[in-house]
Coordinates of C-alpha atoms and ligand atoms in Angstrom, one line a residue:
X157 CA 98.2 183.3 192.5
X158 CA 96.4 186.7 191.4
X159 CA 100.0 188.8 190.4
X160 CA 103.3 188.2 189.3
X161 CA 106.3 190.5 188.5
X162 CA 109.3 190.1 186.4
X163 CA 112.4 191.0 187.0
X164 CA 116.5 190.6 185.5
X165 CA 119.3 191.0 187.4
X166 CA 123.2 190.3 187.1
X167 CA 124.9 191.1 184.2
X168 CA 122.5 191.4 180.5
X169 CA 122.0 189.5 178.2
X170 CA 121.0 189.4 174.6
X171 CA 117.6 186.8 174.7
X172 CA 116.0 188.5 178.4
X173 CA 113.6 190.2 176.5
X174 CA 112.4 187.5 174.3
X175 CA 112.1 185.7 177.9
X176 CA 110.5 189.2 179.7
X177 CA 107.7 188.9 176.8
X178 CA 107.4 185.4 177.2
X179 CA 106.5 186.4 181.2
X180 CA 104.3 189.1 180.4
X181 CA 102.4 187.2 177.5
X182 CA 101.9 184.2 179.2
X183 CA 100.3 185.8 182.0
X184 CA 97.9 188.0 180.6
X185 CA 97.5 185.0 178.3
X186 CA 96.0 183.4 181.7
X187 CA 94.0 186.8 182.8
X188 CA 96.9 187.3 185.4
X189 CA 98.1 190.9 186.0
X190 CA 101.9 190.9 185.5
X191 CA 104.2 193.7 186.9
X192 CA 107.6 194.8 186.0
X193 CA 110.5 195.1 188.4
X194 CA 113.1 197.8 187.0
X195 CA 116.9 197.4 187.9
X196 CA 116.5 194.2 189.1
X197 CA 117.1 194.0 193.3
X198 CA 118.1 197.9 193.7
X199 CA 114.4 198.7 192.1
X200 CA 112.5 196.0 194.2
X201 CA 114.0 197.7 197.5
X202 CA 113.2 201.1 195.7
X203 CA 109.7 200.2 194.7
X204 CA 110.6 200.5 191.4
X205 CA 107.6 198.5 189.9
X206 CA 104.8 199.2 187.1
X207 CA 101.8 197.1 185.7
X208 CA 102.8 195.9 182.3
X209 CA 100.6 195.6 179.5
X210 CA 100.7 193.5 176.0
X211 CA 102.5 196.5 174.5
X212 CA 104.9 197.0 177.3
X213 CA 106.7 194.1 175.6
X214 CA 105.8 194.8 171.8
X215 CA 108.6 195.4 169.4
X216 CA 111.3 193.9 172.0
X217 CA 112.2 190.5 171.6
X218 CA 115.1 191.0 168.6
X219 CA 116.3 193.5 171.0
X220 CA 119.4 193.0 173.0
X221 CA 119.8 193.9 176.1
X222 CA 117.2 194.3 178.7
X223 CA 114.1 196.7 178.9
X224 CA 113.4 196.3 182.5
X225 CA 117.2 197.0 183.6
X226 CA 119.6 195.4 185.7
X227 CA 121.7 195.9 188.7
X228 CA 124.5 193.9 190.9
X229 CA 122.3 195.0 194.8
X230 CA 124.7 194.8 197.1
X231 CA 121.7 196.1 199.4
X232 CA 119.8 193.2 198.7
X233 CA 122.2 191.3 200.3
X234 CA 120.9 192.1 203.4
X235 CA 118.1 191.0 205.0
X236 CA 116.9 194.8 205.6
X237 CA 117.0 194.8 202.0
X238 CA 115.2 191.8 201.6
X239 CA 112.9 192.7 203.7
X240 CA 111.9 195.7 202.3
X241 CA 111.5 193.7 198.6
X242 CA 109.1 191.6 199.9
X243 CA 107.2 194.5 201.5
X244 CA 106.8 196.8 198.4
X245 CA 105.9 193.3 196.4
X246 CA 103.0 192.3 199.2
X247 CA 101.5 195.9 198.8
X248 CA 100.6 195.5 195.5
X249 CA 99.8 192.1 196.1
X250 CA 102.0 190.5 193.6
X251 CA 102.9 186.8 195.4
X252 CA 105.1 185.4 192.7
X253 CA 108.1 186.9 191.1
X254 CA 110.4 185.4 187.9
X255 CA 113.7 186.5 188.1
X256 CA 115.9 186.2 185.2
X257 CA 119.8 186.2 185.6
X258 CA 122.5 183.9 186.8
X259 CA 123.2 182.2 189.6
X260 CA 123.7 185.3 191.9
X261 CA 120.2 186.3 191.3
X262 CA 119.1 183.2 192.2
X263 CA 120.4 183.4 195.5
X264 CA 118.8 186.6 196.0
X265 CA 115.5 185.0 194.6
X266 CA 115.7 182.2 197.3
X267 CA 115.9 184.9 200.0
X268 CA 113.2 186.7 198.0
X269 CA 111.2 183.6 199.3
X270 CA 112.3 183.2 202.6
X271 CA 110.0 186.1 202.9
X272 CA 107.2 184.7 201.9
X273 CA 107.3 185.2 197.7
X274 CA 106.9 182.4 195.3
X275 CA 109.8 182.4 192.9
X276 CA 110.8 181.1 189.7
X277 CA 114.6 181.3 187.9
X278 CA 115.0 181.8 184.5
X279 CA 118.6 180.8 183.7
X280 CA 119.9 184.2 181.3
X281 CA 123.7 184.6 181.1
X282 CA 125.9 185.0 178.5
X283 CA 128.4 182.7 180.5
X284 CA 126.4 179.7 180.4
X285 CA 127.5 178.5 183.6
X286 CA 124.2 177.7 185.4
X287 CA 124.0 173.9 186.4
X288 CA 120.7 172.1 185.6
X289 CA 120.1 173.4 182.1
X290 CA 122.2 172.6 178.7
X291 CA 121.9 176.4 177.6
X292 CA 121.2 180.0 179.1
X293 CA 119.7 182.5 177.4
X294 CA 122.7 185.1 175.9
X295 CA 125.1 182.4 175.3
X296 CA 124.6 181.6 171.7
X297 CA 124.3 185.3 170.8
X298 CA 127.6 185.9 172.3
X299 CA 129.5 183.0 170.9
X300 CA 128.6 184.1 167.6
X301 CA 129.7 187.4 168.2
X302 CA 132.6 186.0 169.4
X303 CA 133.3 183.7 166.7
X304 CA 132.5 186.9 164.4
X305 CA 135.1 188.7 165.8
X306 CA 137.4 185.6 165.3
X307 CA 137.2 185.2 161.9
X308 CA 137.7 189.0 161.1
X309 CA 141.2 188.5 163.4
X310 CA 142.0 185.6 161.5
X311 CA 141.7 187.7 158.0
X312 CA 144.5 190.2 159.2
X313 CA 146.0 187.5 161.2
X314 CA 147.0 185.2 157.9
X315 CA 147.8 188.3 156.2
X316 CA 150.4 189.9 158.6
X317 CA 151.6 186.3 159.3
X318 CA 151.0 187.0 163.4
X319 CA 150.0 185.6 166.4
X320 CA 147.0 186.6 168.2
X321 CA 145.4 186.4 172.0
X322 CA 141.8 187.5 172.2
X323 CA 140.5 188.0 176.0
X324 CA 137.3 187.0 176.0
X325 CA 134.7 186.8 179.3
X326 CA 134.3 184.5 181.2
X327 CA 135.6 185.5 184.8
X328 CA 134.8 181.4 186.3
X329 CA 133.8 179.4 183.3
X330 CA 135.4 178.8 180.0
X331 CA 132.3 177.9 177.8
X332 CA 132.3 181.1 176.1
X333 CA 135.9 180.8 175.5
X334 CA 135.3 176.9 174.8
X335 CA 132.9 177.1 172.4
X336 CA 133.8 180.0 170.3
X337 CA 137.7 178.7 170.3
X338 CA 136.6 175.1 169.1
X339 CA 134.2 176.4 166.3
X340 CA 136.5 179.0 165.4
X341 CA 139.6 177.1 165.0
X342 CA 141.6 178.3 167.3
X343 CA 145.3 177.0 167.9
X344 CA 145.0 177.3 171.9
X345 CA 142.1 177.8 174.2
X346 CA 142.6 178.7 177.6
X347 CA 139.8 178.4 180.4
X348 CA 139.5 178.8 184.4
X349 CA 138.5 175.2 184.9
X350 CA 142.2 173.6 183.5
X351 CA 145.9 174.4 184.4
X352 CA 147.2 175.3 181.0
X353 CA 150.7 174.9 180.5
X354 CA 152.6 177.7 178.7
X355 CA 155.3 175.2 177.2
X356 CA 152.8 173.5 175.5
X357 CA 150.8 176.8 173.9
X358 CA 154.6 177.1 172.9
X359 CA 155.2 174.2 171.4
X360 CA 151.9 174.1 169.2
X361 CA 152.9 177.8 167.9
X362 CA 156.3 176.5 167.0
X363 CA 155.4 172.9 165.4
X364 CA 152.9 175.5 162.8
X365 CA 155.3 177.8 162.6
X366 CA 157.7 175.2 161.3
X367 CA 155.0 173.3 159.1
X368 CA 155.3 177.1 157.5
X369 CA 152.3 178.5 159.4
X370 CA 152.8 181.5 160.6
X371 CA 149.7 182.8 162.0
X372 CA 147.7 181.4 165.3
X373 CA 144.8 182.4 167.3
X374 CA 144.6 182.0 171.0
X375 CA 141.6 182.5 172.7
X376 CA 141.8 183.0 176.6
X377 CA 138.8 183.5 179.2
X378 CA 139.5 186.7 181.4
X379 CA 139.7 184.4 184.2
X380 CA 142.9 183.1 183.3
X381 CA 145.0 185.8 182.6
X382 CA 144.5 188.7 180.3
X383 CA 144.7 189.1 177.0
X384 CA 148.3 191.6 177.2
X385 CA 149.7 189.7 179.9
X386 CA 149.2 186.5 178.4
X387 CA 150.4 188.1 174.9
X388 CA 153.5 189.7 176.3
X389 CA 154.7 186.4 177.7
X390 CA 154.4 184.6 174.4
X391 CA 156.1 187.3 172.5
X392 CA 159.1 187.2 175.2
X393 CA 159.2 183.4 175.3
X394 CA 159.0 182.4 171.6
X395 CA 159.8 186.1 170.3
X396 CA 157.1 185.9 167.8
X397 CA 155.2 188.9 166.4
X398 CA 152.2 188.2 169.1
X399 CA 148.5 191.2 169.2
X400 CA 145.8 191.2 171.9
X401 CA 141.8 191.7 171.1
X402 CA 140.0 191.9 174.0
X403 CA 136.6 191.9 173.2
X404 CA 134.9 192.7 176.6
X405 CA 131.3 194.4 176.7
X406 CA 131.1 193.9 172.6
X407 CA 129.9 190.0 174.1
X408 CA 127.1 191.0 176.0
X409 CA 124.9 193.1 173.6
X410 CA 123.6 192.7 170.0
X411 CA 120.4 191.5 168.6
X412 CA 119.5 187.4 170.2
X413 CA 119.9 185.2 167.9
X414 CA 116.8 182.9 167.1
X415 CA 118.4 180.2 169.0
X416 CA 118.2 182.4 172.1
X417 CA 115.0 184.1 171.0
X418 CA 113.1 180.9 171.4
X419 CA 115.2 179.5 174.3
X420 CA 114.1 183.0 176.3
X421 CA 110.6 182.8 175.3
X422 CA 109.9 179.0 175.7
X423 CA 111.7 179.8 179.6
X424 CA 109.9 182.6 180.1
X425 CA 106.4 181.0 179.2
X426 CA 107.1 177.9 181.5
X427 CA 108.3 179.8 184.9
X428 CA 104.7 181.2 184.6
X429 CA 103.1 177.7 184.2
X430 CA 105.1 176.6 187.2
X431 CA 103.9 179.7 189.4
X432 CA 100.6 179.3 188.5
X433 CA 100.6 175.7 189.1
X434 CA 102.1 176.6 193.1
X435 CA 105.6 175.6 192.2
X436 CA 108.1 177.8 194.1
X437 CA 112.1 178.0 194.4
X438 CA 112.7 176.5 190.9
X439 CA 114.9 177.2 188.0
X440 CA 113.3 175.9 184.4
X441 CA 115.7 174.8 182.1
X442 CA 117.0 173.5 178.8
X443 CA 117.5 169.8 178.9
X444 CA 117.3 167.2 176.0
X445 CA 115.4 170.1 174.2
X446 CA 112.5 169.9 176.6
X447 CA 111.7 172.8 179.2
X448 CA 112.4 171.3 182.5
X449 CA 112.5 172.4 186.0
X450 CA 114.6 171.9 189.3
X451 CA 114.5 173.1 192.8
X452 CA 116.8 175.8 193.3
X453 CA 118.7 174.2 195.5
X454 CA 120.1 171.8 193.2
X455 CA 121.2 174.2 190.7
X456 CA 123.5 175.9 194.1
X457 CA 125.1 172.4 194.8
X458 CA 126.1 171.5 191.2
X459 CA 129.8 173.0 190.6
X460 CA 131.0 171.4 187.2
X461 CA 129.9 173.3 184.4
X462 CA 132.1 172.9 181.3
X463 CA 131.9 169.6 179.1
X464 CA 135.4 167.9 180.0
X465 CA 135.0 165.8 176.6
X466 CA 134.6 169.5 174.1
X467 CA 137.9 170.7 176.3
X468 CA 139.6 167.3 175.1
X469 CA 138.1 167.9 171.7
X470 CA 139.7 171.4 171.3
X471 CA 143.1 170.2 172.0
X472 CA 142.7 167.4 169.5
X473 CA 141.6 169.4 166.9
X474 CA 144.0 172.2 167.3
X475 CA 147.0 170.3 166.3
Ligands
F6P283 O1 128.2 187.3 184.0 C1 128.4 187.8 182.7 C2 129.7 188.6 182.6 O2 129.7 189.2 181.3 C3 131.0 187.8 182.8 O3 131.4 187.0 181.7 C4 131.9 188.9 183.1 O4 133.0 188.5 183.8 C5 131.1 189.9 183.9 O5 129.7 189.6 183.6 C6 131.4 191.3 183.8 O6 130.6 192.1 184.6 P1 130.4 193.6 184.5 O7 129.7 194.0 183.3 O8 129.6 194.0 185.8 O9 131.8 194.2 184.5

């Protein structure tokens, strides 16, 4: 293994560069020449590519965001596409790539190596819904920013005595929505992976409305309904004074927390061991606090990603 590159795909998030240094530190850290790879699949297939140096990444990792770019290739897709990545990679002689994103990119990494390139995934979404690791990198950062935005609702909320829905992301997994609900008190939190049954929102809005509390927050992933749909029905059905906050994009940027700092660099730092140690088709993770790794394959055949037991613990709490 003489060259690797570095790449992020899929949607940002705040911690890639903290893992993007941790890539290009640890390799020139082992006299390896490291390359960057800029709008993820669409600038492999477009040869967009460059040698990075210790200063490439200087200055970056309390940045959100991502220096190197991202992209959704639908062009990659195909295996013209794929074909051509592998190309532009063998004629600059790079033979392992780290790509950091979710799940999606991972797919596209495994066909990366169907042609012949070692790969490594670095699990970075703000979703967290990658199997095979506790955490991905963004996640923390945006369910602070979420629970932020909570508690400044809940100011206004308490003073105008109303209801609120906030939309939050989360198009197949409710951890965002999970996590941030739970820690920031909400009354009712609805996610992708559980039926939720509109009586029973009802019913817990009424039984503190009658206890004389007369303000609630909701919190619904986008994959359940949206924030002015779901909003509208309550306001029809219990005829309460009932706003919507969607928070959308505000989730995905903002400076990493340290928590996601570390988690991206400590990622980043390992997928280079593993290449350099001839390890291929991988994703390193976050388990028990140690780094670990697991074929990629794995990480495609695990579905359940949201903890059952904090789902139960929401609704206990939230009475
Ligand atoms: O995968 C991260 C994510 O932010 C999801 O939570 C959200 O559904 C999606 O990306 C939005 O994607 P885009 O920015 O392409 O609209």
């Amino acid at each position: 293994m003489i060259k690797i590159a570095v790449l992020t795909s899929g949607g940002d998030s705040p911690g890639m560069n903290a893992a993007i240094r941790g890539v290009v530190r640890r390799s020139i850290y082992n006299d390896i020449d490291v390359y960057g790879i800029y709008h993820g699949y669409h600038g492999l297939i477009n040869n967009d590519i460059e040698k990075l140096e210790m200063g490439s990444v200087g200055d970056t990792i309390h940045r959100g965001g991502t220096i190197l770019h991202t992209s959704r290739s639908e062009e990659f897709r195909t295996e013209k596409g794929q074909e051509q990545g592998a190309q532009n990679l063998k004629s600059l002689g790079i033979d392992g790539v780290v790509v950091i994103g979710g799940d999606g990119s991972f797919k596209g990494a495994e066909k990366l190596s169907q042609h012949g390139i070692s790969v490594m995934g670095v699990p970075g979404t703000i979703d967290n819904d990658i199997p095979c690791t506790e955490m991905t990198v963004g996640f923390d950062t945006a369910t602070n920013t979420v629970i932020e935005a909570i508690d400044r609702i809940r100011d206004t909320a308490t003073s105008h005595e109303r209801i609120f829905v906030i939309e939050v992301m989360g198009r197949d997994c409710g951890n965002i929505a999970l996590w941030a609900g739970l820690a920031g008190g909400a009354e009712s939190i609805l996610i992708p992976e559980f039926e939720y049954d509109m009586d029973e929102v009802l019913d817990r809005l009424k039984q503190g409305y009658n206890r004389g509390k007369k303000h609630s927050i909701i919190v619904v992933a986008e994959g359940v309904s949206t924030g002015s749909e779901l909003s509208e029905q309550i306001k029809e059905k219990s005829g309460l004074d009932t706003k919507v906050t969607v928070l959308g994009h505000v989730q995905r940027g903002g400076t990493p927390t340290a928590y996601d700092r570390m988690l991206g660099s400590r990622l980043g730092a390992k997928a280079v061991d593993l290449l350099l140690e001839g390890e291929s088709n991988k994703m390193v993770g976050l388990n028990n606090n140690k780094i670990t790794s697991v074929d990629l394959t794995e990480v495609f055949l695990e579905k359940e990603k949201v903890d059952y037991d904090l789902y139960e613990l929401g609704k206990s709490l939230s009475i």
